[in-house]
mmCIF file of C-alpha atoms in Angstrom:
data_model
loop_
_atom_site.group_PDB
_atom_site.id
_atom_site.type_symbol
_atom_site.label_atom_id
_atom_site.label_comp_id
_atom_site.label_asym_id
_atom_site.label_seq_id
_atom_site.Cartn_x
_atom_site.Cartn_y
_atom_site.Cartn_z
ATOM 1 C CA MET A 1 4.484 11.313 10.082
ATOM 2 C CA SER A 2 3.908 15.045 10.613
ATOM 3 C CA VAL A 3 0.696 16.863 9.743
ATOM 4 C CA SER A 4 2.578 19.133 7.347
ATOM 5 C CA PHE A 5 3.878 16.199 5.363
ATOM 6 C CA LEU A 6 0.439 14.568 5.304
ATOM 7 C CA ARG A 7 -1.006 17.775 3.914
ATOM 8 C CA ARG A 8 1.585 17.681 1.154
ATOM 9 C CA LEU A 9 0.449 14.140 0.399
ATOM 10 C CA GLY A 10 -3.129 15.322 0.092
ATOM 11 C CA LEU A 11 -4.323 13.098 2.911
ATOM 12 C CA PHE A 12 -6.107 15.908 4.749
ATOM 13 C CA GLY A 13 -9.105 17.738 3.392
ATOM 14 C CA SER A 14 -11.870 16.546 1.141
ATOM 15 C CA SER A 15 -11.696 12.974 -0.176
ATOM 16 C CA PRO A 16 -12.305 12.086 -3.823
ATOM 17 C CA LYS A 17 -15.562 10.383 -4.735
ATOM 18 C CA ILE A 18 -14.849 6.790 -3.888
ATOM 19 C CA SER A 19 -17.730 5.215 -5.830
ATOM 20 C CA ALA A 20 -16.350 6.122 -9.259
ATOM 21 C CA GLU A 21 -12.869 5.055 -8.199
ATOM 22 C CA VAL A 22 -14.167 1.725 -6.951
ATOM 23 C CA ARG A 23 -16.043 1.014 -10.161
ATOM 24 C CA GLU A 24 -12.946 1.749 -12.209
ATOM 25 C CA ALA A 25 -10.796 -0.539 -10.050
ATOM 26 C CA ILE A 26 -13.029 -3.623 -10.153
ATOM 27 C CA ASP A 27 -12.594 -4.735 -13.757
ATOM 28 C CA PRO A 28 -8.752 -4.581 -13.862
ATOM 29 C CA PHE A 29 -8.697 -6.439 -10.551
ATOM 30 C CA VAL A 30 -11.010 -9.192 -11.823
ATOM 31 C CA GLN A 31 -8.971 -9.592 -15.012
ATOM 32 C CA ALA A 32 -5.836 -10.024 -12.912
ATOM 33 C CA VAL A 33 -7.163 -12.567 -10.396
ATOM 34 C CA ALA A 34 -10.016 -14.513 -12.044
ATOM 35 C CA PRO A 35 -11.212 -13.275 -15.477
ATOM 36 C CA LYS A 36 -14.114 -15.753 -15.607
ATOM 37 C CA LEU A 37 -15.819 -13.866 -12.786
ATOM 38 C CA ALA A 38 -16.774 -11.261 -15.386
ATOM 39 C CA LEU A 39 -19.229 -13.820 -16.800
ATOM 40 C CA LEU A 40 -21.404 -13.278 -13.738
ATOM 41 C CA SER A 41 -23.913 -10.472 -14.094
ATOM 42 C CA ASN A 42 -23.576 -9.345 -10.475
ATOM 43 C CA TYR A 43 -19.791 -9.435 -10.012
ATOM 44 C CA ARG A 44 -19.404 -5.639 -9.877
ATOM 45 C CA LYS A 45 -22.150 -5.288 -7.290
ATOM 46 C CA VAL A 46 -20.728 -8.062 -5.095
ATOM 47 C CA LEU A 47 -17.207 -6.615 -5.208
ATOM 48 C CA GLU A 48 -18.098 -2.954 -4.771
ATOM 49 C CA GLN A 49 -17.987 -2.747 -0.971
ATOM 50 C CA PRO A 50 -14.986 -5.108 -0.534
ATOM 51 C CA MET A 51 -13.074 -3.157 -3.197
ATOM 52 C CA SER A 52 -13.873 0.078 -1.378
ATOM 53 C CA ARG A 53 -12.396 -1.478 1.759
ATOM 54 C CA LEU A 54 -9.275 -2.572 -0.132
ATOM 55 C CA LEU A 55 -8.696 0.873 -1.618
ATOM 56 C CA ASP A 56 -9.168 2.579 1.739
ATOM 57 C CA TYR A 57 -6.690 0.178 3.276
ATOM 58 C CA ALA A 58 -4.126 0.798 0.516
ATOM 59 C CA ASN A 59 -4.553 4.542 0.977
ATOM 60 C CA GLY A 60 -3.846 4.113 4.675
ATOM 61 C CA PHE A 61 -0.333 2.864 3.950
ATOM 62 C CA SER A 62 0.696 6.403 3.054
ATOM 63 C CA THR A 63 -0.264 7.623 6.513
ATOM 64 C CA ARG A 64 1.759 4.926 8.259
ATOM 65 C CA ILE A 65 5.172 5.596 6.776
ATOM 66 C CA PRO A 66 7.500 8.166 8.403
ATOM 67 C CA GLU A 67 9.043 11.299 6.931
ATOM 68 C CA PRO A 68 11.346 10.626 3.950
ATOM 69 C CA LEU A 69 14.923 9.837 4.899
ATOM 70 C CA ASP A 70 17.567 11.829 3.012
ATOM 71 C CA LEU A 71 20.104 9.519 1.386
ATOM 72 C CA SER A 72 23.303 11.541 1.287
ATOM 73 C CA LEU A 73 26.898 11.456 2.483
ATOM 74 C CA ARG A 74 26.210 14.077 5.160
ATOM 75 C CA LYS A 75 23.212 12.181 6.497
ATOM 76 C CA PHE A 76 25.206 8.954 6.492
ATOM 77 C CA THR A 77 27.606 10.483 9.001
ATOM 78 C CA MET A 78 24.894 12.206 11.068
ATOM 79 C CA ASP A 79 21.844 9.952 10.996
ATOM 80 C CA PRO A 80 22.439 6.569 12.704
ATOM 81 C CA ARG A 81 19.541 5.021 10.774
ATOM 82 C CA ILE A 82 21.420 5.237 7.473
ATOM 83 C CA GLY A 83 24.482 3.755 9.153
ATOM 84 C CA MET A 84 22.326 0.820 10.222
ATOM 85 C CA PHE A 85 20.675 0.348 6.839
ATOM 86 C CA PHE A 86 23.900 0.611 4.810
ATOM 87 C CA ALA A 87 27.317 -0.745 5.677
ATOM 88 C CA SER A 88 29.194 2.182 4.069
ATOM 89 C CA PRO A 89 28.794 5.114 1.655
ATOM 90 C CA VAL A 90 29.945 2.716 -1.051
ATOM 91 C CA SER A 91 27.017 0.352 -0.447
ATOM 92 C CA LEU A 92 24.659 3.343 -0.335
ATOM 93 C CA LEU A 93 25.920 4.551 -3.717
ATOM 94 C CA GLU A 94 25.688 1.019 -5.123
ATOM 95 C CA ALA A 95 22.031 0.822 -4.085
ATOM 96 C CA ILE A 96 21.301 4.153 -5.776
ATOM 97 C CA ASP A 97 23.221 3.253 -8.946
ATOM 98 C CA SER A 98 21.507 -0.141 -9.241
ATOM 99 C CA SER A 99 18.025 1.372 -9.039
ATOM 100 C CA ALA A 100 16.330 1.325 -12.441
ATOM 101 C CA ALA A 101 13.611 3.620 -11.080
ATOM 102 C CA LEU A 102 16.116 6.309 -10.039
ATOM 103 C CA SER A 103 18.140 5.958 -13.226
ATOM 104 C CA GLU A 104 15.018 6.453 -15.306
ATOM 105 C CA PHE A 105 13.942 9.393 -13.156
ATOM 106 C CA PHE A 106 17.218 11.310 -13.349
ATOM 107 C CA ALA A 107 17.476 10.617 -17.079
ATOM 108 C CA GLN A 108 14.532 12.999 -17.497
ATOM 109 C CA PRO A 109 15.693 16.527 -16.560
ATOM 110 C CA HIS A 110 12.168 17.942 -16.621
ATOM 111 C CA LEU A 111 11.287 15.878 -13.528
ATOM 112 C CA GLY A 112 13.616 17.933 -11.354
ATOM 113 C CA ASP A 113 16.675 17.353 -9.200
ATOM 114 C CA GLU A 114 15.106 15.436 -6.308
ATOM 115 C CA ALA A 115 13.275 12.130 -6.229
ATOM 116 C CA TYR A 116 11.044 10.618 -3.583
ATOM 117 C CA ALA A 117 11.384 6.837 -3.592
ATOM 118 C CA LEU A 118 10.788 3.728 -1.532
ATOM 119 C CA LEU A 119 13.726 1.869 -0.028
ATOM 120 C CA VAL A 120 12.927 -1.837 0.369
ATOM 121 C CA MET A 121 15.226 -4.088 2.399
ATOM 122 C CA GLN A 122 15.362 -7.483 4.017
ATOM 123 C CA ARG A 123 16.080 -7.681 7.740
ATOM 124 C CA SER A 124 18.319 -10.558 8.807
ATOM 125 C CA GLU A 125 19.223 -11.733 12.289
ATOM 126 C CA LYS A 126 21.957 -14.088 13.407
ATOM 127 C CA SER A 127 23.548 -15.087 16.682
ATOM 128 C CA ARG A 128 27.269 -15.057 17.359
ATOM 129 C CA PHE A 129 29.743 -14.973 20.220
ATOM 130 C CA GLY A 130 31.601 -11.704 20.662
ATOM 131 C CA MET A 131 33.141 -9.254 23.080
ATOM 132 C CA GLY A 132 30.687 -8.006 25.688
ATOM 133 C CA ASN A 133 30.016 -7.155 29.299
ATOM 134 C CA GLU A 134 28.450 -9.941 31.326
ATOM 135 C CA ASN A 135 27.702 -9.351 34.991
ATOM 136 C CA GLY A 136 30.288 -6.601 35.126
ATOM 137 C CA THR A 137 33.011 -8.714 33.501
ATOM 138 C CA LEU A 138 34.348 -8.124 29.992
ATOM 139 C CA ARG A 139 34.224 -11.414 28.114
ATOM 140 C CA ALA A 140 34.974 -12.515 24.559
ATOM 141 C CA ASP A 141 32.360 -15.273 24.421
ATOM 142 C CA VAL A 142 29.129 -13.370 25.074
ATOM 143 C CA LEU A 143 26.207 -14.538 22.940
ATOM 144 C CA GLN A 144 24.996 -11.617 20.812
ATOM 145 C CA LYS A 145 22.169 -11.116 18.332
ATOM 146 C CA VAL A 146 23.230 -9.148 15.264
ATOM 147 C CA VAL A 147 20.746 -7.437 12.945
ATOM 148 C CA SER A 148 21.648 -6.486 9.384
ATOM 149 C CA PHE A 149 19.795 -5.072 6.403
ATOM 150 C CA ASN A 150 20.443 -6.391 2.925
ATOM 151 C CA ALA A 151 18.870 -6.930 -0.511
ATOM 152 C CA HIS A 152 18.418 -3.161 -0.868
ATOM 153 C CA ARG A 153 16.100 -1.977 -3.599
ATOM 154 C CA LEU A 154 14.993 1.567 -4.479
ATOM 155 C CA THR A 155 11.731 1.839 -6.372
ATOM 156 C CA LEU A 156 8.747 4.136 -7.041
ATOM 157 C CA ALA A 157 10.839 7.223 -7.850
ATOM 158 C CA GLU A 158 8.562 10.282 -8.090
ATOM 159 C CA PRO A 159 9.184 14.064 -8.263
ATOM 160 C CA THR A 160 6.891 15.114 -5.392
ATOM 161 C CA PRO A 161 5.535 13.706 -2.131
ATOM 162 C CA GLU A 162 2.037 13.767 -3.657
ATOM 163 C CA ALA A 163 3.108 11.681 -6.645
ATOM 164 C CA PHE A 164 5.007 9.323 -4.359
ATOM 165 C CA ALA A 165 1.934 8.818 -2.154
ATOM 166 C CA ALA A 166 -0.143 7.953 -5.235
ATOM 167 C CA ALA A 167 2.527 5.526 -6.487
ATOM 168 C CA LEU A 168 2.765 3.879 -3.073
ATOM 169 C CA ARG A 169 -0.981 3.451 -2.954
ATOM 170 C CA ASN A 170 -1.067 1.941 -6.451
ATOM 171 C CA ARG A 171 1.768 -0.411 -5.541
ATOM 172 C CA SER A 172 -0.142 -1.503 -2.430
ATOM 173 C CA VAL A 173 -3.203 -2.292 -4.554
ATOM 174 C CA GLN A 174 -0.970 -4.231 -6.950
ATOM 175 C CA LEU A 175 0.518 -6.293 -4.116
ATOM 176 C CA LEU A 176 -2.926 -7.031 -2.685
ATOM 177 C CA THR A 177 -4.078 -8.147 -6.124
ATOM 178 C CA GLN A 178 -1.070 -10.441 -6.494
ATOM 179 C CA VAL A 179 -1.700 -12.054 -3.110
ATOM 180 C CA VAL A 180 -5.352 -12.751 -3.993
ATOM 181 C CA ALA A 181 -4.315 -14.228 -7.354
ATOM 182 C CA ALA A 182 -1.703 -16.404 -5.623
ATOM 183 C CA LYS A 183 -4.266 -17.709 -3.110
ATOM 184 C CA LEU A 184 -6.682 -18.662 -5.882
ATOM 185 C CA ALA A 185 -3.869 -20.331 -7.848
ATOM 186 C CA THR A 186 -2.904 -22.326 -4.744
ATOM 187 C CA GLN A 187 -6.475 -23.581 -4.401
ATOM 188 C CA ASP A 188 -6.504 -24.589 -8.066
ATOM 189 C CA ARG A 189 -3.228 -26.466 -7.752
ATOM 190 C CA ARG A 190 -4.484 -28.235 -4.656
ATOM 191 C CA ARG A 191 -7.661 -29.265 -6.475
ATOM 192 C CA GLN A 192 -5.638 -30.647 -9.392
ATOM 193 C CA GLN A 193 -3.381 -32.569 -7.030
ATOM 194 C CA LEU A 194 -6.388 -34.058 -5.246
ATOM 195 C CA GLU A 195 -7.867 -35.117 -8.571
ATOM 196 C CA ALA A 196 -4.688 -37.053 -9.339
ATOM 197 C CA ASP A 197 -4.565 -38.521 -5.816
ATOM 198 C CA ARG A 198 -8.183 -39.603 -6.096
ATOM 199 C CA GLN A 199 -7.544 -41.455 -9.349
ATOM 200 C CA ARG A 200 -4.521 -43.282 -7.915
ATOM 201 C CA LEU A 201 -6.364 -44.253 -4.738
ATOM 202 C CA MET A 202 -9.393 -45.495 -6.673
ATOM 203 C CA LEU A 203 -7.133 -47.762 -8.741
ATOM 204 C CA ARG A 204 -5.359 -49.125 -5.680
ATOM 205 C CA VAL A 205 -8.585 -49.700 -3.767
ATOM 206 C CA GLU A 206 -9.969 -51.588 -6.756
ATOM 207 C CA ALA A 207 -6.765 -53.657 -6.996
ATOM 208 C CA ALA A 208 -6.950 -54.482 -3.270
ATOM 209 C CA ARG A 209 -10.548 -55.590 -3.626
ATOM 210 C CA ARG A 210 -9.579 -57.954 -6.432
ATOM 211 C CA GLN A 211 -6.869 -59.414 -4.190
ATOM 212 C CA GLY A 212 -3.950 -59.255 -6.596
ATOM 213 C CA GLN A 213 -5.870 -60.088 -9.781
ATOM 214 C CA CYS A 214 -4.567 -56.886 -11.382
ATOM 215 C CA ILE A 215 -1.444 -54.694 -11.245
ATOM 216 C CA VAL A 216 -1.669 -50.912 -10.857
ATOM 217 C CA ILE A 217 0.843 -48.762 -12.747
ATOM 218 C CA ASP A 218 0.176 -45.161 -11.719
ATOM 219 C CA GLY A 219 3.388 -43.234 -12.391
ATOM 220 C CA THR A 220 4.348 -42.680 -8.738
ATOM 221 C CA ARG A 221 7.918 -43.441 -7.781
ATOM 222 C CA ASP A 222 7.249 -46.193 -5.290
ATOM 223 C CA GLY A 223 3.568 -46.027 -4.413
ATOM 224 C CA SER A 224 4.451 -45.634 -0.739
ATOM 225 C CA GLU A 225 1.772 -43.003 -0.147
ATOM 226 C CA GLU A 226 -0.961 -45.465 -1.076
ATOM 227 C CA GLU A 227 0.484 -48.503 0.694
ATOM 228 C CA GLY A 228 -1.700 -50.086 3.363
ATOM 229 C CA ASP A 229 -4.650 -52.370 3.722
ATOM 230 C CA LEU A 230 -8.014 -51.869 2.062
ATOM 231 C CA ASP A 231 -9.538 -50.092 5.046
ATOM 232 C CA SER A 232 -6.732 -47.500 5.314
ATOM 233 C CA MET A 233 -6.765 -46.782 1.586
ATOM 234 C CA THR A 234 -10.565 -46.491 1.619
ATOM 235 C CA ALA A 235 -10.305 -43.990 4.476
ATOM 236 C CA LYS A 236 -7.686 -41.981 2.564
ATOM 237 C CA LEU A 237 -9.891 -41.980 -0.509
ATOM 238 C CA ALA A 238 -12.853 -40.730 1.504
ATOM 239 C CA ALA A 239 -10.751 -37.888 2.965
ATOM 240 C CA VAL A 240 -9.471 -36.890 -0.481
ATOM 241 C CA GLU A 241 -12.961 -36.951 -1.968
ATOM 242 C CA SER A 242 -14.318 -34.820 0.887
ATOM 243 C CA GLU A 243 -11.651 -32.130 0.476
ATOM 244 C CA LEU A 244 -11.955 -32.296 -3.299
ATOM 245 C CA ALA A 245 -15.715 -31.813 -3.151
ATOM 246 C CA SER A 246 -15.228 -28.762 -0.952
ATOM 247 C CA LEU A 247 -12.676 -27.245 -3.334
ATOM 248 C CA LYS A 248 -14.841 -27.972 -6.370
ATOM 249 C CA THR A 249 -17.744 -26.204 -4.721
ATOM 250 C CA ALA A 250 -15.524 -23.232 -3.899
ATOM 251 C CA ALA A 251 -14.321 -23.115 -7.523
ATOM 252 C CA GLU A 252 -17.823 -22.648 -8.928
ATOM 253 C CA LEU A 253 -18.080 -19.091 -10.221
ATOM 254 C CA PRO A 254 -20.674 -17.728 -7.764
ATOM 255 C CA ASN A 255 -18.769 -19.241 -4.838
ATOM 256 C CA ARG A 256 -15.403 -18.060 -6.161
ATOM 257 C CA LEU A 257 -16.822 -14.563 -6.419
ATOM 258 C CA ASN A 258 -17.810 -14.757 -2.757
ATOM 259 C CA VAL A 259 -14.340 -16.039 -1.852
ATOM 260 C CA VAL A 260 -12.706 -13.112 -3.649
ATOM 261 C CA ALA A 261 -15.081 -10.655 -1.987
ATOM 262 C CA GLU A 262 -14.234 -12.119 1.416
ATOM 263 C CA LEU A 263 -10.495 -11.911 0.749
ATOM 264 C CA ILE A 264 -10.406 -8.285 -0.341
ATOM 265 C CA GLY A 265 -12.894 -7.344 2.333
ATOM 266 C CA ALA A 266 -10.171 -8.148 4.895
ATOM 267 C CA PRO A 267 -7.049 -6.709 3.192
ATOM 268 C CA GLU A 268 -5.131 -6.550 6.470
ATOM 269 C CA GLN A 269 -4.889 -10.347 6.312
ATOM 270 C CA LEU A 270 -3.347 -10.148 2.842
ATOM 271 C CA LEU A 271 -0.841 -7.361 3.363
ATOM 272 C CA GLY A 272 0.135 -6.138 6.800
ATOM 273 C CA MET A 273 2.340 -3.294 7.963
ATOM 274 C CA HIS A 274 4.003 -3.515 11.365
ATOM 275 C CA ARG A 275 6.172 -1.095 13.329
ATOM 276 C CA ALA A 276 9.420 -2.625 14.539
ATOM 277 C CA SER A 277 11.596 -1.081 17.245
ATOM 278 C CA LEU A 278 15.112 -2.271 18.045
ATOM 279 C CA HIS A 279 17.922 -0.958 20.198
ATOM 280 C CA LEU A 280 21.098 -1.448 18.166
ATOM 281 C CA ASP A 281 24.663 -0.236 18.516
ATOM 282 C CA ARG A 282 26.679 0.913 15.486
ATOM 283 C CA MET A 283 27.676 -2.709 14.798
ATOM 284 C CA GLY A 284 24.044 -3.830 14.640
ATOM 285 C CA ILE A 285 24.216 -5.718 17.934
ATOM 286 C CA VAL A 286 20.915 -5.814 19.807
ATOM 287 C CA GLN A 287 21.323 -4.019 23.126
ATOM 288 C CA GLU A 288 20.050 -5.386 26.405
ATOM 289 C CA GLU A 289 17.565 -3.338 28.411
ATOM 290 C CA GLU A 290 20.218 -1.881 30.701
ATOM 291 C CA ASN A 291 22.082 -0.500 27.644
ATOM 292 C CA ALA A 292 18.984 0.635 25.730
ATOM 293 C CA ASN A 293 18.462 4.366 25.230
ATOM 294 C CA ALA A 294 16.933 6.818 22.789
ATOM 295 C CA GLN A 295 20.231 7.191 20.925
ATOM 296 C CA ASN A 296 20.376 3.537 19.838
ATOM 297 C CA LEU A 297 16.648 3.109 19.165
ATOM 298 C CA LEU A 298 15.883 2.231 15.541
ATOM 299 C CA CYS A 299 12.243 2.275 14.396
ATOM 300 C CA PHE A 300 11.035 1.186 10.955
ATOM 301 C CA GLU A 301 8.032 -0.263 9.179
ATOM 302 C CA GLU A 302 7.854 -3.813 7.860
ATOM 303 C CA VAL A 303 5.382 -5.012 5.262
ATOM 304 C CA GLU A 304 4.359 -8.675 5.253
ATOM 305 C CA THR A 305 2.433 -10.361 2.468
ATOM 306 C CA GLY A 306 0.081 -13.183 3.398
ATOM 307 C CA GLY A 307 -0.105 -16.507 1.632
ATOM 308 C CA GLU A 308 1.606 -19.874 1.590
ATOM 309 C CA SER A 309 5.071 -18.345 1.949
ATOM 310 C CA PRO A 310 4.777 -14.958 3.678
ATOM 311 C CA VAL A 311 7.387 -12.382 2.666
ATOM 312 C CA ARG A 312 8.466 -9.625 5.061
ATOM 313 C CA ARG A 313 10.361 -6.531 3.940
ATOM 314 C CA VAL A 314 11.457 -3.300 5.610
ATOM 315 C CA VAL A 315 10.109 -0.232 3.788
ATOM 316 C CA VAL A 316 11.455 3.295 4.223
ATOM 317 C CA PRO A 317 10.482 6.389 2.187
ATOM 318 C CA VAL A 318 13.585 8.263 1.057
ATOM 319 C CA ARG A 319 14.640 11.417 -0.754
ATOM 320 C CA VAL A 320 17.525 11.378 -3.249
ATOM 321 C CA THR A 321 18.980 14.411 -5.018
ATOM 322 C CA ARG A 322 21.392 14.815 -7.910
ATOM 323 C CA GLU A 323 23.727 16.759 -5.626
ATOM 324 C CA ALA A 324 23.755 13.969 -3.045
ATOM 325 C CA ILE A 325 24.625 11.435 -5.729
ATOM 326 C CA ARG A 326 27.525 13.593 -6.968
ATOM 327 C CA GLU A 327 28.856 13.971 -3.414
ATOM 328 C CA LEU A 328 28.722 10.223 -2.880
ATOM 329 C CA GLU A 329 30.481 9.620 -6.189
ATOM 330 C CA ASP A 330 33.227 12.109 -5.321
ATOM 331 C CA SER A 331 33.659 10.559 -1.872
ATOM 332 C CA VAL A 332 33.915 7.034 -3.225
ATOM 333 C CA ALA A 333 36.336 8.135 -5.960
ATOM 334 C CA CYS A 334 38.665 9.620 -3.309
ATOM 335 C CA THR A 335 38.828 6.435 -1.239
#
């Protein structure tokens, strides 16, 4: 990203007073992830420094993304990146038309004729056999890796680079908040599951000790998880109780506050951005080293959310104008 564009984003020069910003961010964050933390008298103090770290990290996302990519018919024919991201001008227009953010933006004439937005995509890879050169021989059964981009979504439409940078930062904070909330919810679900497992195991251990003098009906489908002799079930029960005790301790408000502080104090583990570089031909086929060159190099940023099921998405800042949309519409209408 060039210095000139960063200046337009307001990322050079004096920084705003972070302390007031941090204080304002803490309460909405707590309400979103664990409202009961507000019962603690010291929750703001404990979260102040970690929240400052989180906000600084979110602000850094704006410095990582490249210059906005113009989405237009002319750029589609000239810029190989757009040809990689979209299969045709038709799919490009479909992505623009399906964007609620862009529709809302251009429905308000006072916002202007150009929008800065974020293009979000999913990168997919698959292997196939195709035509290729292998050891100097043209063959039809060469194993190839093909990269494609799908699930296009255009969001965060703003009238200026400065407004876009602020929206991107706010969205980053929102994603970080959601990941923290999801981690806490996962811990709570695990604790509830262990509570149920503990009750079932206690009943089965008691039944085993009575040597068939009672029958356990616990609602499981076949009871296979608890099958075994008394010693094995007792060992399982001990393991469940140990993990459950640990989770119960972590769920106590002072400890949960510390857990939250630790999570947001290391935001890079919650939401990461990585630069990806691929050498692709116009068909999306990954090129071998001997065929790699600057002309087929495609670089982009990928954002990955942490958690039980990490999600990775390609993110590209873009610029869309009313004129470009009209040109795409006219082109598609003529085909």
